[in-house]
Amino acid sequence: MCGIVGYVGKRDAFPVLIDGLKRLEYRGYDSAGVAYFCNNKIKTVKVTGFIKELERELGNIEDNPKIGIAHTRWATHGEPSITNAHPHTDCTGKIAVVHNGIIENYRALRQYLTERGHKFTTDTDTEVIAHLIEDVYNGGTDMPFWKAIRGALREVEGTYGIAVLFSEEPDRIFAARHGSPLLIGAGEDEYLVASDAAAVLRYTNRVIYLDEGTLATVKADSIVISTLDAESITPKIEKISLSLNEIEKGGFPHFMLKEIFEQPQTLENAFRGRLNLEEGTARLNGLKDYFDDLKDVERLVITACGTSWHAALIGEYLIEELARVPVDVDYASEFRYRNPIIKDNEAVIVISQSGETADTLAALREAKRQGAPVFGIVNVVGSTIARETDAGVYIHAGPEIGVASTKAFTSQVMVLEEIALLLGRMHGYSMAQGVDLIKEIKRVPELVELFLKKEDEIGTIRKIAEKYYMCNNFLYLGRGINFPVALEGALKLKEISYVHAEGYPAAEMKHGPIALIDKNTPAVFIATEDPLYDKIVSNIEEIRARGGPVIAVATEGDEQIMELTDNVIYVPQAVPLVMPMITTLPMQLLAYHIAVIRGTNVDQPRNLAKSVTVE
Ligand code: M6R
C-alpha cells in the first residue's frame, strides 16, 4: 500500500526521501512523488513506475532542500499516472499533501468544494484534502495553518495518514493520522515522518508512534503533538530494535527466499522463553492478565485475512484438539459487517503480520465494541492492531519484506501452538501430554533447517517447478490440519506466479473440482503420515485414475507413495500437530521457483500490497 516519508533537518532531503521510499517499496506501489520548497515555493516531482525513475529525476534538479515529503502510491481512486501520483496541491499550489488511506466521503467533499470554486485536476480522493485545508484556511481570520488542517480533517470520513507542506511555513511538516499508520523518527536536530519504521531506520532508532486522531507539527528541532480536539500530547519516544541487516537481502536474490531460509531462526524466536517443560505448558506473559477469562472461555473466534486467516484455520484445529474449546474462524472482512454474535465467556483472537490490515483492525474494533476480550497475534511491534488489542503475543519473526508472507505464517502457527497448549492445560490436557508436545515443538526449527539444507529435496522442488511451470491450473489438496497448508500453498502460487491454483480438503475434490483434472492440471497433495494417510492415498488414486499429474509432500521413508505419484518431496518425520510448520516449506519453495522461472516480480507481485490498509 501507499508509503509516506517526510524529512526536516540538516541533511539534503532528496537522498533521505529516496532511501526511505526504497525501504517502503515492498509495500507495493505504482507511482511515486516528492514535494519540497524552493525559495519558499512548493515544487513537486512525480513519476509512474519505479522509485529509480524518481531518483533519476531528482538527480537532474539543482535544488538542495532540507525539507520535503515523498510518497509511493498504490492506486485506489484513479489510474496509476503522473497526474494521480502524490503529492497533491490546492488551487494556489501553496499546500502539498501526501496521503495513505481512503477518504470515503470524497465525492461529496469534491462536489461541495467545486461549488465553492475549487479546481480539481486529478481523479484521486486525496486531492480533496488539499482543497479542503485551503478552504478552511481561507475561511478564517488569522487562523494558524495547523488549525485549518484540524478543521479540514474533522470533515473527512475514512482513513488517513497524511504529511502536509505549506509554503507560508517552510520550516515544518504537518502530519496527522486516523486509521493509517504514521510515526515520527527523532534524530539529532532532524525528524522524519514515515508510515513504516523501516523508512527511518538508517537515521534513527528512536520513534514516536502517532496515536489515532492526532496531529503533529514537526520542525528540525521540535515537535508538537495534539489531538484533533486540540488537547496537547507529550511525545513518547520509543526505541525500535530493528537492524538494517534485517531489512536487506543479505546475499539472497529475493527477500522471499531470504525469509523462507530464516524460518529455523524465526520459529525458534516465536517460542523462546515461552515453553515451560516442567509443567508441560506455555508461558505467555502477554496474556497473563486474561488467564481467568481464558479458563472460563466457552468459545473463541479467530479472525484475520489472507495468509493469517490460513494460520487461524490451523489454530482452530489445534485449540479444539488440545483444549476442546470450540473455535470459529472468520474472514475479518466478513466478521466486521455481519453483526457477529459474541456472548459472555467468549473471546476473539485477531492475527496480522503487519498489524495494520484495515479489515482486521475493523474486526478488532467490532469485537471490542461488543465487549469481548480481544487478543492479538502480531508481528510488527507497535502497530495499530498490537496497540489496540487488550493483550497479545508477538510472533517476533522480524521484518517481512516479501509481499508473500512466509516466515510470518509459520511463526503465527507456532504462537497458535503455544496458545492451544496454554488453553489445553487450562481445560484438561494433561501435563504429560503437554510435556510431549513441547518436546515436539522444540524440534521444529531443527527439522525445518534439516529440510532446507537437503540439496536433494530443494533440487526436486526446482525440477518440479521446471516440469510444471507452464501449467495454468494447480490443485492443492490436504486433510485435517494440513488442509489449511494446501490453501496456503495455492495462495502462494497465485500471488507470486499469477498461476491459478485452488486449495481444497482432499476429500471435497470429488464434489466438483475433480472435473478440472487433466494431464495439464497438477495436484499437489500433502500426504504426510498421520491418521488420515490412507484416506489421502485413496484421493491420490482418484486423481491418477483421471490422468492428472500428482506431486506429493510425504514423510521421509514413505516408499509406497513413490509408486503412486509423479514426484515426491520428502519432509522430515514429525508429529501431526506440528507438521504444518514443516509441510509449508515445500509449498513456499515450489511457488517461489515457479515464479522465478516465469519471470514475475517475486517480492512485489503485481496488484498486491504488503500492508493492506484499505478495506
Ligand atoms: O498483515 P496481515 O497478516 O494482516 O495481512 C493479511 C493479508 O493481506 C496477507 O496475509 C496476504 O494474504 C499476503 N500477501 C499473503 O502472502
XYZ file of C-alpha atoms and ligand atoms in Angstrom:
631
model
C 0.000 0.000 0.000
C 0.998 3.637 -0.179
C 4.061 4.793 1.710
C 4.907 8.182 3.220
C 8.308 9.644 4.033
C 8.996 13.188 5.177
C 12.222 14.812 6.265
C 13.168 18.053 8.002
C 16.675 18.669 9.299
C 20.244 19.444 8.382
C 20.746 16.897 5.597
C 19.865 17.187 1.935
C 16.317 15.924 1.883
C 16.295 14.149 -1.500
C 18.622 11.243 -0.622
C 16.815 10.732 2.691
C 13.423 10.697 1.000
C 14.585 8.347 -1.762
C 16.221 5.984 0.721
C 13.030 5.980 2.796
C 10.839 5.308 -0.232
C 13.093 2.421 -1.269
C 12.630 0.903 2.181
C 8.884 1.106 1.659
C 8.953 -0.345 -1.860
C 7.987 -3.750 -0.534
C 4.572 -2.428 0.446
C 3.618 -2.243 -3.249
C 3.136 0.891 -5.384
C 2.641 2.086 -8.928
C 3.870 5.691 -8.879
C 5.874 7.987 -6.655
C 6.456 11.667 -5.986
C 8.115 14.321 -3.876
C 7.208 17.861 -2.769
C 9.787 20.293 -1.423
C 10.448 24.005 -1.026
C 12.438 26.078 -3.451
C 12.614 29.780 -2.493
C 9.665 29.179 -0.225
C 7.568 27.871 -3.095
C 6.392 24.278 -3.315
C 7.710 22.200 -6.179
C 6.591 18.667 -6.966
C 8.259 15.908 -8.957
C 6.275 12.774 -9.851
C 6.834 9.607 -11.837
C 4.949 6.446 -12.683
C 6.722 3.156 -12.161
C 9.793 2.688 -10.074
C 11.478 4.828 -7.436
C 14.661 4.647 -9.521
C 12.876 6.908 -12.015
C 12.118 9.409 -9.299
C 15.714 9.249 -8.122
C 16.879 9.964 -11.665
C 14.534 12.937 -11.973
C 15.666 14.390 -8.658
C 19.282 13.887 -9.730
C 18.671 16.380 -12.548
C 17.464 19.058 -10.153
C 19.902 21.552 -8.695
C 17.911 22.411 -5.575
C 19.150 21.011 -2.279
C 16.160 21.299 0.029
C 16.452 20.346 3.691
C 12.777 19.572 3.961
C 10.386 17.550 1.846
C 7.629 14.955 1.742
C 7.524 11.896 -0.513
C 5.078 9.155 -1.363
C 4.626 5.855 -3.109
C 1.077 5.438 -4.408
C -0.917 2.225 -4.701
C -3.840 3.314 -6.847
C -7.322 3.215 -5.359
C -9.110 6.191 -6.940
C -7.935 6.880 -10.474
C -5.451 5.011 -12.637
C -1.729 4.986 -11.900
C -0.460 8.116 -13.679
C 1.734 11.129 -13.101
C -1.344 13.280 -12.559
C -2.758 10.989 -9.915
C 0.572 10.407 -8.183
C 1.010 12.234 -4.871
C 1.777 14.895 -3.623
C -1.414 16.759 -4.452
C -1.782 20.502 -4.168
C -4.564 23.030 -3.620
C -5.666 25.691 -6.136
C -2.847 28.072 -5.188
C -0.073 25.468 -5.076
C 0.778 26.605 -1.558
C -0.332 23.392 0.119
C 1.004 19.922 -0.771
C -0.381 16.713 0.681
C 0.646 13.052 0.635
C -1.889 10.585 1.946
C -2.291 6.917 2.837
C -5.799 5.547 3.295
C -9.145 6.312 1.709
C -11.400 9.354 2.039
C -14.821 7.764 1.908
C -16.851 10.961 1.538
C -14.560 12.422 -1.118
C -17.311 12.661 -3.739
C -19.489 14.824 -1.501
C -16.494 16.918 -0.464
C -15.354 17.317 -4.038
C -18.778 18.472 -5.119
C -19.002 20.903 -2.217
C -15.538 22.316 -2.925
C -16.167 22.526 -6.667
C -19.298 24.551 -5.981
C -17.118 26.864 -3.914
C -14.849 27.410 -6.896
C -12.039 24.910 -6.281
C -10.491 23.408 -9.399
C -9.639 19.720 -9.268
C -7.020 18.267 -11.552
C -6.822 14.587 -10.521
C -9.127 11.593 -10.058
C -7.939 10.949 -6.534
C -9.690 11.128 -3.206
C -6.575 12.727 -1.716
C -6.832 15.951 -3.663
C -9.911 16.928 -1.646
C -7.734 17.151 1.461
C -5.521 19.842 -0.071
C -8.514 21.882 -1.251
C -10.397 21.389 1.986
C -7.476 22.670 4.033
C -7.204 25.640 1.663
C -10.914 26.300 2.019
C -10.869 26.185 5.818
C -7.708 28.310 5.952
C -9.154 30.999 3.707
C -12.400 30.976 5.675
C -10.769 32.016 8.946
C -9.132 35.239 10.020
C -5.560 34.875 11.262
C -6.096 31.177 11.526
C -2.941 29.197 12.269
C -2.400 26.687 9.493
C -2.465 23.699 11.827
C -5.944 24.727 12.892
C -7.021 24.732 9.263
C -5.722 21.166 8.926
C -7.608 20.170 12.027
C -10.790 21.816 10.766
C -10.462 20.061 7.418
C -9.837 16.656 8.965
C -12.972 16.995 11.031
C -14.954 16.973 7.786
C -13.221 13.919 6.422
C -14.662 10.401 6.738
C -12.436 7.420 6.113
C -8.841 6.698 6.925
C -5.739 8.775 6.547
C -2.113 9.176 7.392
C -1.028 12.498 5.877
C 2.013 14.716 5.625
C 1.500 18.323 4.541
C 3.731 21.199 3.429
C 2.558 24.799 3.490
C 4.616 27.427 1.711
C 3.992 30.130 4.330
C 5.619 27.936 6.970
C 8.510 26.412 5.052
C 10.357 25.111 8.102
C 7.911 22.388 9.079
C 5.940 19.325 8.114
C 2.436 18.758 9.409
C 1.480 15.137 9.955
C -1.794 13.586 11.053
C -3.298 10.147 11.247
C -6.577 8.351 11.608
C -6.686 4.677 10.664
C -3.434 4.595 8.686
C -0.118 4.212 10.480
C 2.270 7.120 10.842
C 5.305 7.608 13.013
C 7.960 10.221 13.576
C 11.652 9.278 13.637
C 13.515 11.503 16.096
C 17.163 12.189 15.195
C 19.647 14.884 16.304
C 18.177 18.158 15.056
C 16.208 16.293 12.450
C 12.904 14.466 12.236
C 11.459 12.035 9.781
C 7.806 11.273 9.191
C 7.038 7.796 7.885
C 4.349 5.216 7.510
C 6.753 2.441 8.497
C 9.770 2.266 10.797
C 11.886 0.735 8.009
C 11.969 4.155 6.330
C 13.646 5.932 9.241
C 15.974 3.233 10.495
C 19.088 4.381 8.646
C 18.897 7.690 10.530
C 17.445 6.849 13.908
C 16.017 4.045 16.004
C 14.012 6.459 18.170
C 10.427 6.780 17.092
C 7.215 8.397 18.210
C 4.140 6.434 17.114
C 1.351 8.894 16.401
C -1.890 7.873 18.055
C -5.216 7.737 16.270
C -6.706 11.186 15.709
C -3.551 13.179 16.356
C -1.806 15.995 14.535
C 1.906 16.792 14.747
C 3.856 19.879 13.740
C 7.398 18.760 13.040
C 10.358 21.151 12.753
C 14.068 20.275 12.669
C 14.415 20.985 16.378
C 10.965 20.468 17.822
C 7.770 18.526 17.616
C 4.335 19.472 18.905
C 1.531 16.929 19.031
C -2.135 17.406 19.820
C -5.370 15.534 19.350
C -7.796 16.740 16.736
C -9.699 18.234 19.685
C -6.644 20.376 20.468
C -5.572 18.526 23.602
C -1.832 18.616 23.794
C 0.076 15.309 23.940
C 3.570 14.762 25.285
C 5.591 12.940 22.628
C 6.660 9.482 23.822
C 9.891 8.314 22.236
C 10.307 4.529 21.890
C 13.408 2.657 20.798
C 12.938 0.173 17.992
C 15.137 -2.890 17.934
C 15.173 -3.363 14.144
C 18.557 -3.510 12.459
C 19.372 -2.516 8.879
C 20.545 -6.088 8.133
C 17.070 -7.324 8.819
C 15.628 -5.219 6.033
C 18.287 -6.051 3.428
C 18.557 -9.110 1.191
C 21.765 -10.477 2.711
C 23.012 -12.181 -0.483
C 19.704 -13.803 -1.454
C 18.252 -12.923 -4.858
C 14.885 -12.139 -3.299
C 13.555 -11.181 0.112
C 11.089 -14.038 -0.157
C 13.850 -16.620 -0.427
C 15.781 -14.996 2.397
C 12.688 -15.090 4.561
C 11.988 -18.747 3.726
C 15.515 -19.621 4.814
C 15.188 -17.585 8.011
C 12.483 -19.891 9.327
C 14.625 -22.107 11.574
C 15.550 -18.940 13.430
C 12.177 -17.222 13.348
C 10.401 -20.340 14.574
C 12.753 -20.526 17.498
C 12.225 -16.832 18.221
C 8.492 -17.496 18.343
C 8.814 -19.908 21.268
C 11.977 -18.764 23.052
C 11.212 -18.379 26.774
C 7.607 -19.369 26.245
C 7.651 -23.124 26.837
C 7.569 -24.480 30.353
C 8.773 -28.069 30.051
C 8.463 -28.868 33.765
C 4.769 -28.071 33.822
C 4.029 -29.021 30.232
C 2.502 -25.666 29.412
C 3.159 -22.384 27.658
C 4.329 -19.253 29.411
C 2.583 -16.375 27.633
C 3.050 -13.335 29.816
C 1.335 -11.133 27.277
C -1.953 -12.882 28.113
C -1.368 -13.097 31.877
C -3.991 -10.541 32.860
C -6.611 -12.554 30.991
C -5.903 -16.045 32.338
C -9.212 -16.055 34.242
C -11.121 -15.217 31.074
C -9.257 -17.958 29.218
C -10.022 -20.524 31.917
C -13.729 -19.771 31.579
C -13.778 -19.259 27.840
C -16.560 -21.206 26.133
C -15.865 -20.255 22.522
C -13.178 -18.431 20.591
C -13.453 -16.539 17.341
C -10.280 -16.093 15.323
C -10.386 -13.505 12.613
C -7.785 -12.443 10.037
C -7.156 -12.048 6.296
C -5.175 -13.948 3.660
C -2.284 -15.984 4.947
C -3.041 -15.009 8.530
C -6.515 -16.469 8.026
C -4.899 -19.745 6.974
C -2.879 -19.724 10.190
C -6.171 -19.155 12.039
C -7.598 -22.338 10.490
C -4.642 -24.292 11.830
C -5.226 -22.593 15.188
C -8.829 -23.801 15.143
C -7.652 -27.336 14.677
C -5.023 -27.055 17.425
C -7.207 -25.353 20.026
C -10.143 -27.687 19.500
C -7.834 -30.696 19.676
C -5.883 -29.647 22.755
C -8.381 -27.573 24.711
C -11.727 -28.881 23.414
C -12.874 -25.258 23.244
C -14.990 -24.541 20.143
C -13.345 -22.173 17.683
C -14.868 -20.314 14.751
C -12.598 -18.792 12.144
C -13.862 -15.844 10.180
C -12.528 -13.618 7.438
C -12.112 -10.221 9.091
C -13.836 -8.561 6.137
C -16.935 -10.711 6.736
C -16.843 -10.587 10.508
C -16.843 -6.809 10.624
C -20.046 -6.401 8.629
C -22.044 -9.440 9.727
C -23.222 -8.267 13.138
C -21.319 -11.202 14.649
C -22.614 -12.936 17.738
C -20.200 -12.853 20.658
C -21.542 -13.911 24.022
C -20.226 -13.619 27.562
C -17.362 -16.029 28.164
C -16.282 -15.793 24.563
C -13.144 -14.136 23.283
C -11.678 -13.038 19.975
C -8.184 -13.510 18.573
C -7.015 -11.374 15.657
C -3.978 -12.382 13.627
C -1.983 -9.981 11.495
C 1.592 -9.864 10.295
C 1.592 -6.139 9.583
C -0.734 -5.176 12.396
C -2.267 -2.619 10.038
C -4.697 -4.594 7.863
C -7.810 -2.429 7.644
C -10.344 -5.258 7.745
C -8.649 -6.976 10.675
C -8.455 -3.710 12.553
C -12.142 -3.075 11.948
C -12.985 -6.616 13.109
C -10.948 -5.997 16.262
C -12.864 -2.807 16.941
C -16.209 -4.510 16.322
C -15.290 -7.284 18.761
C -14.286 -4.710 21.376
C -17.468 -2.776 20.767
C -19.344 -5.956 21.654
C -17.390 -6.195 24.875
C -15.277 -9.247 24.057
C -11.689 -9.507 25.233
C -9.566 -9.300 22.088
C -6.107 -10.843 21.826
C -3.606 -10.198 19.061
C -1.057 -12.368 17.316
C 1.004 -9.747 15.545
C 4.453 -9.380 14.023
C 5.049 -5.645 13.720
C 5.780 -4.243 17.161
C 3.901 -1.039 17.941
C 1.496 -1.498 15.019
C -2.085 -0.332 15.376
C -3.529 -3.808 15.923
C -0.848 -4.590 18.502
C -1.714 -1.409 20.321
C -5.480 -1.744 20.191
C -5.854 -5.360 21.315
C -6.393 -5.960 25.034
C -3.431 -8.314 25.195
C -1.440 -10.438 22.836
C 1.596 -12.352 21.746
C 4.165 -11.041 19.294
C 5.475 -13.605 16.837
C 8.946 -11.982 16.645
C 9.549 -13.000 13.026
C 11.400 -9.754 12.252
C 10.570 -7.582 9.245
C 8.881 -9.495 6.457
C 9.576 -7.596 3.258
C 8.441 -10.040 0.541
C 4.786 -9.371 -0.181
C 4.120 -13.103 0.009
C 4.016 -13.997 3.663
C 6.294 -16.915 4.545
C 8.129 -16.771 7.845
C 5.296 -14.842 9.474
C 2.901 -17.679 8.638
C 4.954 -20.406 10.298
C 5.582 -18.171 13.306
C 1.868 -17.433 13.612
C 1.266 -21.181 13.670
C 3.970 -21.549 16.307
C 2.285 -18.977 18.534
C -1.062 -20.691 17.988
C 0.577 -23.939 19.168
C 1.520 -22.106 22.364
C -1.930 -20.629 22.857
C -3.517 -24.041 22.224
C -1.149 -25.596 24.751
C -1.866 -22.948 27.366
C -5.616 -23.278 26.848
C -5.314 -27.046 26.704
C -3.633 -27.157 30.093
C -6.407 -24.962 31.490
C -9.063 -27.246 30.010
C -7.916 -30.796 30.714
C -4.888 -31.508 28.509
C -2.604 -33.442 30.820
C 0.835 -32.379 31.952
C 2.369 -35.475 30.347
C 0.720 -34.651 27.025
C 1.943 -31.079 27.373
C 5.498 -32.195 28.024
C 5.448 -34.477 24.969
C 4.096 -31.720 22.766
C 6.711 -29.234 23.968
C 9.454 -31.695 23.030
C 7.980 -31.960 19.543
C 7.588 -28.186 19.238
C 11.205 -27.646 20.208
C 12.377 -29.966 17.421
C 10.624 -27.951 14.728
C 13.367 -25.359 13.986
C 15.898 -28.166 13.661
C 13.639 -30.170 11.317
C 12.981 -27.090 9.208
C 16.699 -26.441 8.986
C 17.329 -30.069 8.059
C 14.849 -29.798 5.221
C 16.233 -26.506 3.939
C 19.747 -27.955 3.885
C 18.752 -31.024 1.874
C 20.081 -30.364 -1.582
C 18.120 -33.376 -2.918
C 14.774 -32.058 -1.810
C 15.425 -28.465 -2.842
C 16.674 -29.827 -6.199
C 13.493 -31.899 -6.532
C 11.373 -28.809 -5.959
C 13.314 -26.930 -8.657
C 12.804 -29.834 -11.083
C 9.094 -29.956 -10.335
C 8.932 -26.219 -11.000
C 10.713 -26.684 -14.347
C 8.368 -29.503 -15.297
C 5.082 -27.774 -14.490
C 5.711 -24.036 -14.691
C 3.725 -23.811 -17.957
C 0.580 -25.274 -16.401
C -2.207 -22.780 -15.955
C -4.061 -24.525 -13.133
C -2.965 -26.312 -9.978
C -4.920 -28.033 -7.228
C -3.575 -28.165 -3.684
C -5.091 -30.853 -1.510
C -4.712 -31.758 2.128
C -6.789 -33.074 5.007
C -7.185 -32.239 8.658
C -4.530 -29.920 9.983
C -2.805 -29.929 6.601
C -5.851 -28.659 4.715
C -5.023 -25.005 5.548
C -1.474 -25.707 4.353
C -2.980 -26.640 0.981
C -4.872 -23.332 0.962
C -1.656 -21.519 1.788
C 0.253 -23.357 -0.955
C -2.362 -22.337 -3.511
C -2.324 -18.715 -2.335
C 1.490 -18.558 -2.564
C 1.434 -19.845 -6.131
C -1.354 -17.476 -7.191
C 0.094 -14.347 -5.737
C 3.670 -14.578 -6.936
C 3.474 -16.572 -10.167
C -0.005 -15.478 -11.328
C -0.951 -19.122 -11.927
C -4.459 -20.126 -10.991
C -4.433 -22.513 -8.043
C -7.098 -23.768 -5.678
C -6.756 -25.333 -2.282
C -9.310 -27.914 -1.172
C -9.818 -30.501 1.519
C -8.721 -33.581 -0.446
C -11.995 -35.448 0.055
C -14.022 -32.488 -1.179
C -12.402 -32.737 -4.593
C -14.830 -35.342 -5.839
C -17.710 -32.952 -5.225
C -16.696 -30.711 -8.084
C -13.059 -29.771 -8.595
C -12.154 -33.225 -9.885
C -13.792 -32.151 -13.154
C -10.751 -29.908 -13.663
C -8.317 -32.803 -13.698
C -6.444 -33.488 -16.903
C -2.812 -34.061 -17.798
C -2.065 -30.359 -17.538
C -3.513 -29.828 -14.072
C -1.083 -30.971 -11.409
C -2.432 -31.797 -7.963
C -0.151 -31.112 -5.025
C -1.028 -33.417 -2.127
C 0.111 -33.024 1.444
C 0.313 -36.697 2.271
C 2.429 -36.961 5.385
C 1.973 -39.784 7.868
C -0.999 -39.164 10.095
C -4.282 -40.890 10.915
C -5.757 -39.736 7.589
C -2.885 -41.029 5.470
C -4.813 -43.973 3.959
C -7.684 -41.704 3.057
C -5.403 -39.285 1.266
C -3.796 -42.143 -0.636
C -7.280 -43.023 -1.926
C -7.708 -39.407 -3.026
C -4.377 -39.615 -4.871
C -5.604 -42.755 -6.657
C -8.724 -40.895 -7.754
C -6.631 -38.226 -9.449
C -4.278 -40.769 -11.014
C -7.226 -42.673 -12.444
C -8.175 -39.490 -14.316
C -4.738 -38.865 -15.745
C -3.760 -35.942 -13.520
C -0.116 -35.479 -12.529
C 0.394 -35.834 -8.782
C 3.055 -34.164 -6.653
C 3.164 -35.397 -3.079
C 4.696 -33.935 0.027
C 5.361 -37.067 2.070
C 7.200 -38.213 5.163
C 10.767 -39.401 4.719
C 10.886 -43.171 4.366
C 7.447 -43.476 2.733
C 8.336 -45.534 -0.348
C 4.835 -46.588 -1.284
C 3.984 -43.011 -2.264
C 6.704 -43.043 -4.934
C 4.738 -45.592 -6.924
C 1.521 -43.648 -6.729
C 2.766 -40.217 -7.721
C 4.839 -38.448 -10.355
C 7.032 -36.524 -7.932
C 7.604 -36.703 -4.199
C 9.096 -34.080 -1.895
C 10.146 -35.677 1.356
C 9.925 -33.796 4.641
C 11.326 -34.990 7.976
C 9.147 -37.072 10.249
C 7.257 -35.122 12.934
C 4.012 -35.498 14.892
C 0.914 -34.299 13.018
C 0.280 -31.448 15.471
C 3.439 -29.609 14.386
C 3.544 -30.831 10.787
C 2.060 -27.676 9.161
C 5.185 -25.723 10.121
C 7.183 -28.217 8.059
C 4.873 -29.053 5.151
C 4.509 -25.339 4.441
C 8.152 -25.111 3.331
C 7.790 -27.088 0.083
C 4.671 -25.027 -0.681
C 6.647 -21.795 -0.342
C 9.617 -23.066 -2.326
C 7.550 -24.543 -5.140
C 5.707 -21.253 -5.596
C 8.985 -19.362 -5.423
C 10.738 -21.447 -8.097
C 7.750 -21.417 -10.449
C 7.582 -17.634 -10.101
C 11.302 -17.248 -10.784
C 11.065 -19.389 -13.931
C 8.024 -17.455 -15.105
C 9.958 -14.241 -14.538
C 7.495 -12.471 -12.280
C 8.347 -9.875 -9.684
C 8.619 -12.259 -6.738
C 8.917 -9.720 -3.937
C 6.461 -7.199 -5.278
C 3.866 -9.088 -7.292
C 1.556 -7.072 -9.479
C -1.542 -5.518 -7.923
C -0.588 -6.569 -4.401
C 0.458 -4.653 -1.345
C 2.203 -5.886 1.758
C 0.132 -3.970 4.179
C -3.493 -3.682 3.094
C -4.625 -0.547 4.851
C -7.763 -0.050 2.780
C -10.846 -2.229 3.030
O -0.570 -8.206 7.588
P -1.664 -9.213 7.616
O -1.215 -10.540 8.125
O -2.885 -8.734 8.328
O -2.051 -9.403 6.100
C -3.117 -10.209 5.698
C -3.043 -10.498 4.218
O -3.142 -9.319 3.481
C -1.741 -11.209 3.845
O -1.567 -12.372 4.586
C -1.721 -11.545 2.346
O -2.681 -12.515 2.072
C -0.321 -11.998 1.942
N 0.081 -11.346 0.739
C -0.218 -13.449 1.705
O 1.036 -13.852 1.309
